[in-house]
XYZ file of C-alpha atoms in Angstrom:
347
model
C 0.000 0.000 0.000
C 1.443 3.236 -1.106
C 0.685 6.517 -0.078
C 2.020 10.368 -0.869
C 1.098 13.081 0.805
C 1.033 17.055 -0.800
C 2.602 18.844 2.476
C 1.269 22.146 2.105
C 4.273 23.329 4.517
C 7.578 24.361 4.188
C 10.319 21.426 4.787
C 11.718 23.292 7.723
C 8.395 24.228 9.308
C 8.110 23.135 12.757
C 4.423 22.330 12.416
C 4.658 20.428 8.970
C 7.775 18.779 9.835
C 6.348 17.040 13.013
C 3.153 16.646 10.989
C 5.064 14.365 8.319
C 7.230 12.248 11.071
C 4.230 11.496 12.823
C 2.622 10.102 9.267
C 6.653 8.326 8.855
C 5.502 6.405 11.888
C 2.506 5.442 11.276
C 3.042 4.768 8.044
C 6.058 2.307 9.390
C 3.887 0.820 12.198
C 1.046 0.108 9.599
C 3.814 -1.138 6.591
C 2.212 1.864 4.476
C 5.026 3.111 1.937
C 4.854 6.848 2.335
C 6.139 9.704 0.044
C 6.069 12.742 0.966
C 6.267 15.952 -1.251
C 6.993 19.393 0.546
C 5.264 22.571 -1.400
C 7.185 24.956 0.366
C 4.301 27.632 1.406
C 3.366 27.960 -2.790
C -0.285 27.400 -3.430
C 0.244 26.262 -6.657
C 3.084 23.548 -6.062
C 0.047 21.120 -5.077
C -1.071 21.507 -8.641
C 1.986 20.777 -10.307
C 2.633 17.439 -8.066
C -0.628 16.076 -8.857
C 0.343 16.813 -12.839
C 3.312 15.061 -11.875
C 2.044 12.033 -9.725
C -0.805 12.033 -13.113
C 1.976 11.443 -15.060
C 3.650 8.634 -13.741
C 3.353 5.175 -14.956
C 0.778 3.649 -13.658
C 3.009 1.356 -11.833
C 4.893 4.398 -10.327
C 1.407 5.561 -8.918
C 0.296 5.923 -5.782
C -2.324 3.917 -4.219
C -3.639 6.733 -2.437
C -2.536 10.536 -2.171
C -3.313 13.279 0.867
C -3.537 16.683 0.924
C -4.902 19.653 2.617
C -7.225 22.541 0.743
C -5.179 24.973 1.777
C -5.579 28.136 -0.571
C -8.344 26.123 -2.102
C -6.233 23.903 -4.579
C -8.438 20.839 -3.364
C -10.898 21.227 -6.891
C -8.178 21.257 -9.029
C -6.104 18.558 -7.349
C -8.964 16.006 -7.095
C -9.640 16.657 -10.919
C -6.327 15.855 -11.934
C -5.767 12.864 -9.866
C -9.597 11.529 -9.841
C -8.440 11.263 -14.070
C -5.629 9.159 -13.638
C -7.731 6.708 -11.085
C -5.807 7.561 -8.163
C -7.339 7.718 -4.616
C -8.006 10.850 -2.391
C -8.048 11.851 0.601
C -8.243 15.520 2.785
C -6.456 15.918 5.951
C -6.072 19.263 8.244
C -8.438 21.650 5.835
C -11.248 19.356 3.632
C -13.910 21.196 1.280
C -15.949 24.015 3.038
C -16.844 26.614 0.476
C -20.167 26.247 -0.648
C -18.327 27.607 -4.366
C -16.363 24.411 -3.771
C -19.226 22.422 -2.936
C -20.616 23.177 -6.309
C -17.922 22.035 -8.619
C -16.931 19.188 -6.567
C -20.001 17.754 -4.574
C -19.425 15.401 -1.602
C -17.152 12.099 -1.732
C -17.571 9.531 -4.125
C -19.783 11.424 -5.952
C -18.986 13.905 -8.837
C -15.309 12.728 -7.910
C -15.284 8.728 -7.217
C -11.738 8.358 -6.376
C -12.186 10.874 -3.830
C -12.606 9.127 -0.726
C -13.283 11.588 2.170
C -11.378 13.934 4.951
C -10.493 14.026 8.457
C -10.366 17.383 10.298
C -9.173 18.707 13.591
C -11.643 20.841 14.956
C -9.766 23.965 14.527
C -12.157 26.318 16.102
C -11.733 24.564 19.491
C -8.220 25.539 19.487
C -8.906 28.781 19.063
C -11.381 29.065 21.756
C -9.872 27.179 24.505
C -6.507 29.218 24.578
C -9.004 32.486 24.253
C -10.793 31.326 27.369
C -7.553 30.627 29.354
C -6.454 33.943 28.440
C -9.544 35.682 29.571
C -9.474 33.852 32.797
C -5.913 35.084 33.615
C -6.516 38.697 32.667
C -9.609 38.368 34.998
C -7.271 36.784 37.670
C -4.668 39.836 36.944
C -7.395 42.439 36.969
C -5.767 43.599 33.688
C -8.618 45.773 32.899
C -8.697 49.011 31.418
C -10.122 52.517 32.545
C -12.826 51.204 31.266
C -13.854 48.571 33.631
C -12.985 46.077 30.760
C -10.188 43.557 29.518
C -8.852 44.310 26.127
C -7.438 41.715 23.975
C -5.603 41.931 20.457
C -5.904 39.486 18.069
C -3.262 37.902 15.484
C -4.685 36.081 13.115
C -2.755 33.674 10.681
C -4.652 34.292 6.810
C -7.427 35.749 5.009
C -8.033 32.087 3.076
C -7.935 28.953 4.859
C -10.544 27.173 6.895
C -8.531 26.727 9.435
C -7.097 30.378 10.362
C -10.896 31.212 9.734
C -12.274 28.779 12.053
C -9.317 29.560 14.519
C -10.196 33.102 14.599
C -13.580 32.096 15.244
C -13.345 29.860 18.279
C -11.906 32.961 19.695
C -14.348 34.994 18.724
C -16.810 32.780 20.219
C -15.262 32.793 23.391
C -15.307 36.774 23.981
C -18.747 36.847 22.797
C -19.308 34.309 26.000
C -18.383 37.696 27.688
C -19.853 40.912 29.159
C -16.575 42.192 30.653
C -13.964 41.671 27.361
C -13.025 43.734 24.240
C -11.774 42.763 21.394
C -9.741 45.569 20.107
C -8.563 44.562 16.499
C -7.574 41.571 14.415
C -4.692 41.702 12.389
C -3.625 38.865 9.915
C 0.190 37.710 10.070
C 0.453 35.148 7.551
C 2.002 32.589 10.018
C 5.308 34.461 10.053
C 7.022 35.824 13.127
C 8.922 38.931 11.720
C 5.393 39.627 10.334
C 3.919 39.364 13.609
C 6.592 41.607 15.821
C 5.992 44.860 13.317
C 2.235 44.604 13.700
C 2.410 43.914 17.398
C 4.837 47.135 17.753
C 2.161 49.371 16.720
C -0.572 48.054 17.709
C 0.758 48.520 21.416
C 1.407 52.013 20.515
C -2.412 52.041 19.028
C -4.272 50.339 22.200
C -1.554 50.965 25.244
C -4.052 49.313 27.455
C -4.601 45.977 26.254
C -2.891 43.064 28.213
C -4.373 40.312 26.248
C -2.605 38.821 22.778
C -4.364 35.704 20.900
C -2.198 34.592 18.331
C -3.028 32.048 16.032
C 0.244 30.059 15.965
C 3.387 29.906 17.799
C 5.240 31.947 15.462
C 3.428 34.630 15.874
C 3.428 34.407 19.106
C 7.187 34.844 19.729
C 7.302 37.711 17.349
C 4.408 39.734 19.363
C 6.135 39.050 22.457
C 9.204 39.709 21.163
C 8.047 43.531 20.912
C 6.716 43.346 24.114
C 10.214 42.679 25.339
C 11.638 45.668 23.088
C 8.914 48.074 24.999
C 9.933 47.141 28.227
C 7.321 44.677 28.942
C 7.747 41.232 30.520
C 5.778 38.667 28.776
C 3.379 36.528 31.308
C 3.816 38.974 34.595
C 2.444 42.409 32.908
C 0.759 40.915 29.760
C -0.494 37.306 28.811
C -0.298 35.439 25.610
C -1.390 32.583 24.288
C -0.972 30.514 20.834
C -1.418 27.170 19.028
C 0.942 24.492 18.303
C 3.436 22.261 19.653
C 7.266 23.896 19.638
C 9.831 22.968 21.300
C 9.878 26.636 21.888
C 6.078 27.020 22.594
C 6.761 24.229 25.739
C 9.751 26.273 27.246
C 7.438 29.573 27.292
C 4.430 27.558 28.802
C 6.771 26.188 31.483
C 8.462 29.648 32.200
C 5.226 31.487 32.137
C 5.746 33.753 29.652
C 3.234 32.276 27.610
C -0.099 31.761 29.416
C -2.237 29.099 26.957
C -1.000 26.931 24.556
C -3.146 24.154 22.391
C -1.880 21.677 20.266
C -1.705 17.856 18.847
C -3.967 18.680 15.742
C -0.715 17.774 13.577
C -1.636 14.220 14.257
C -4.564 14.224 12.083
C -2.099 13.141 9.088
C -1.282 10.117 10.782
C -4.703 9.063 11.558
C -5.508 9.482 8.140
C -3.592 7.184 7.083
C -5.244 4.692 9.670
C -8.187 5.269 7.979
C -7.203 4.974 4.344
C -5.402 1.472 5.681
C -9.071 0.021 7.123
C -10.302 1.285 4.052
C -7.295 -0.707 2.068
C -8.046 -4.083 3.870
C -11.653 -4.221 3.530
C -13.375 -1.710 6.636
C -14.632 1.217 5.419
C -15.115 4.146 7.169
C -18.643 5.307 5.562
C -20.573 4.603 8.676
C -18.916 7.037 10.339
C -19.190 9.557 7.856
C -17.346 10.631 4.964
C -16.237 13.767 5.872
C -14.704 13.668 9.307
C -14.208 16.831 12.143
C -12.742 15.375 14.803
C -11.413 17.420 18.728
C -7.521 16.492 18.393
C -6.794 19.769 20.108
C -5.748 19.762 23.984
C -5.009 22.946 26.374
C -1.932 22.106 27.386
C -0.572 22.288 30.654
C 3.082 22.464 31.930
C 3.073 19.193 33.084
C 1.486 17.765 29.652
C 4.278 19.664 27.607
C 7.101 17.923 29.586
C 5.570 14.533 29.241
C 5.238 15.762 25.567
C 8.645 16.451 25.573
C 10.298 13.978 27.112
C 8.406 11.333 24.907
C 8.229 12.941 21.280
C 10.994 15.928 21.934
C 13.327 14.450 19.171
C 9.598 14.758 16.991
C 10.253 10.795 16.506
C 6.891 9.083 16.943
C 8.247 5.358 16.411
C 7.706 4.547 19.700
C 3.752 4.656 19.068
C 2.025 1.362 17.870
C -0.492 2.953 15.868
C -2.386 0.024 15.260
C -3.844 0.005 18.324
C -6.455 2.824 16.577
C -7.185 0.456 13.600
C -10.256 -1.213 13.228
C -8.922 -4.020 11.177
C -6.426 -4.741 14.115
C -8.938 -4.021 16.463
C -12.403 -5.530 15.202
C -14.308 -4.595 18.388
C -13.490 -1.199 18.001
C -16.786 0.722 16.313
C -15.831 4.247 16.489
C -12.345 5.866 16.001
C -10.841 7.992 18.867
C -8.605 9.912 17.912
C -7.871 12.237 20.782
C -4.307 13.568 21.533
C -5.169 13.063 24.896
C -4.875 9.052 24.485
C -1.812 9.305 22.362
C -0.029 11.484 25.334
C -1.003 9.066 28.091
C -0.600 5.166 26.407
C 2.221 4.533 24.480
C-alpha cells in the first residue's frame, strides 16, 4: 500500500515537519510506503505534483494521495488525480466553500476516487486558549479605565478554513463575555517577523490591552518579542497565548511567559492514514461519515508539555504502535478515537 502526501508546509516548518514524522511512523507501524512531497508555502506547487504524480506510470502511482485545501487547490487537485484513477483523501483543511461544494459535490460522488477527509476541529483551538487567556486577565485584573479587559488578536490568513475557524473559536469565546473587548484583528500570515511589526504598533495604538491571541506559535514569539523591546515582561504584565506544539512554545508555557498553549492537531495526518489502511483491507469508514471533524486539540498544561517532551521531543513518533487505533487490528473497536489526549497518556 502506497501513499504520498502534498505537504502544504515548508520542509523546515516546525508544524509540517512534526506533521510528516508522525505520518513516517505510522506509516512504518502500519507497513504503508509513504512519500512525501513538501510545497514549500506555494499554493500552486500542489497543482503541479498532482500533474506530476498524473503522469507517472501507472506502476509508479500511488495507491492513495493526501492533501490539505489549503488556498483552495483541493478542486483542481482532485480533478487531476480523480483522471488518472488515483485515490483521495483531505487531511487538516477538507472542502468548506459552498463555491467548492458546487464544482466538486461530496465524496464519491462527482469525484469517485475521492474518498473523504479528516479534520481537527480547529475552532476549538482557538477558543480554549481564548478562554484561558480571559481567565488570567480576569485573575490579573488587567482591565482598562474602562472597567474592561482588552485583547488583540493575530490572526494567521485571510483564506484557509482553518485560520478562519481559529479566529472564530476565539471569537466565540469573547462573545461568551460581558466584561472583554476585542480591540482589532490583524492577519500575520504565520510568520514571526510579520507578527513583531504589527504587534509594535498596535501597542502604541491600544496601550491598554494586556491580552494577545495569536493564532500560531510563530506569531506568538514575534508579538512578544516587541513586548520585550517596549519594556514589557511577557506573562507577569501581559499574557499570551498561541497554538501548536514547539519545542519553543513548551519552554514559554513552562516559564510562564506564555499563558495558553493548544496543540496535537498535527496528528490528524497520521490518523488518516489509519483510515485509508481500514479502508485498504476491507473496513470502510462510511458509517462514520465521509467527511470527518474530529477534537484532536488539547489545552496544554506544563506538566502535559514535559511529558510531551520527554516522549516525542526528538519529533520521533516510532515509539507509538499505531495500530492500536485500527479497526482491522482491532475488530471490536466501532468508532475511532482519535484524541491527543490518548496518544499522550498510552504509548
Amino acid at each position: 500500500m502506497s501513499v504520498t502526501f502534498l505537504n502544504p508546509g515548508r520542509s523546515d516548518e516546525i508544524y509540517w515537519v512534526t506533521a510528516a514524522n508522525s505520518m513516517a511512523a505510522a506509516a512504518s507501524s502500519l507497513g504503508i510506503r509513504l512519500e512525501v512531497l513538501y510545497a514549500e508555502r506555494d499554493h500552486l506547487k500542489p497543482l503541479e505534483f498532482a500533474r506530476q504524480i498524473a503522469a507517472r506510470p501507472a506502476a509508479a502511482r500511488p495507491d492513495y494521495v493526501i492533501l490539505s485545501n489549503d488556498f483552495a487547490v483541493g478542486p483542481e487537485v482532485l480533478r487531476t488525480l480523480d483522471a488518472a484513477n488515483i485515490k483521495t483523501f483531505f487531511a487538516y483543511s477538507g472542502i468548506t466553500e459552498q463555491s467548492e461544494r458546487a464544482i466538486v459535490g461530496h465524496p464519491r460522488q462527482i469525484y469517485k476516487n475521492w474518498l473523504g477527509s479528516l479534520e481537527p476541529r480547529a475552532e476549538d483551538a482557538g477558543y480554549v486558549t481564548a478562554r484561558k487567556l480571559i481567565e488570567r486577565g480576569r485573575t490579573e485584573k488587567w482591565m482598562a479605565t474602562d472597567g474592561k479587559l482588552h485583547l488583540l488578536a493575530i490572526a494567521g490568513d485571510r483564506s484557509t478554513t482553518t485560520s478562519y475557524k481559529r479566529t472564530e473559536g476565539m471569537r466565540r469565546a469573547v462573545a461568551e463575555t460581558r466584561d472583554v473587548v476585542l480591540d482589532q484583528v490583524v492577519y500575520g500570515e504565520w510568520n514571526r517577523a510579520k507578527a513583531q511589526e504589527q504587534s509594535m504598533w498596535l501597542y502604541r495604538r491600544y496601550p491598554q490591552t494586556r491580552l494577545i491571541w495569536t493564532a500560531n506559535d510563530l506569531m506568538a514569539f514575534g508579538a512578544m518579542e516587541s513586548w520585550r523591546v517596549r519594556g514589557g515582561k511577557p506573562g507577569r504584565d501581559a499574557s499570551f497565548s498561541t497554538i501548536n506544539t514547539s519545542s519553543e512554545a513548551f519552554t514559554a508555557l513552562e516559564s510562564g511567559s506564555l499563558t495558553a498553549l493548544s496543540g496535537g492537531h498535527f496528528i490528524a495526518g497520521a490518523f488518516s492514514l489509519v483510515m485509508l489502511y481500514d479502508y485498504h483491507h476491507g473496513k470502510d469508514f462510511i458509517n462514520e461519515g465521509l467527511e470527518l471533524e474530529r477534537s484532536m486539540f488539547i489545552l496544554f498544561t506544563p506538566e502535559d508539555a514535559r511529558r510531551f517532551q520527554n516522549m516525542f521531543g526528538d519529533m520521533n513518533f516510532s515509539r507509538v504502535n499505531f495500530k492500536k487505533f485500527s479497526k482491522v487490528f482491532n475488530p471490536a473497536l466501532k468508532k475511532y478515537n482519535f484524541s491527543f489526549r490518548r496518544l499522550l497518556a498510552k504509548v
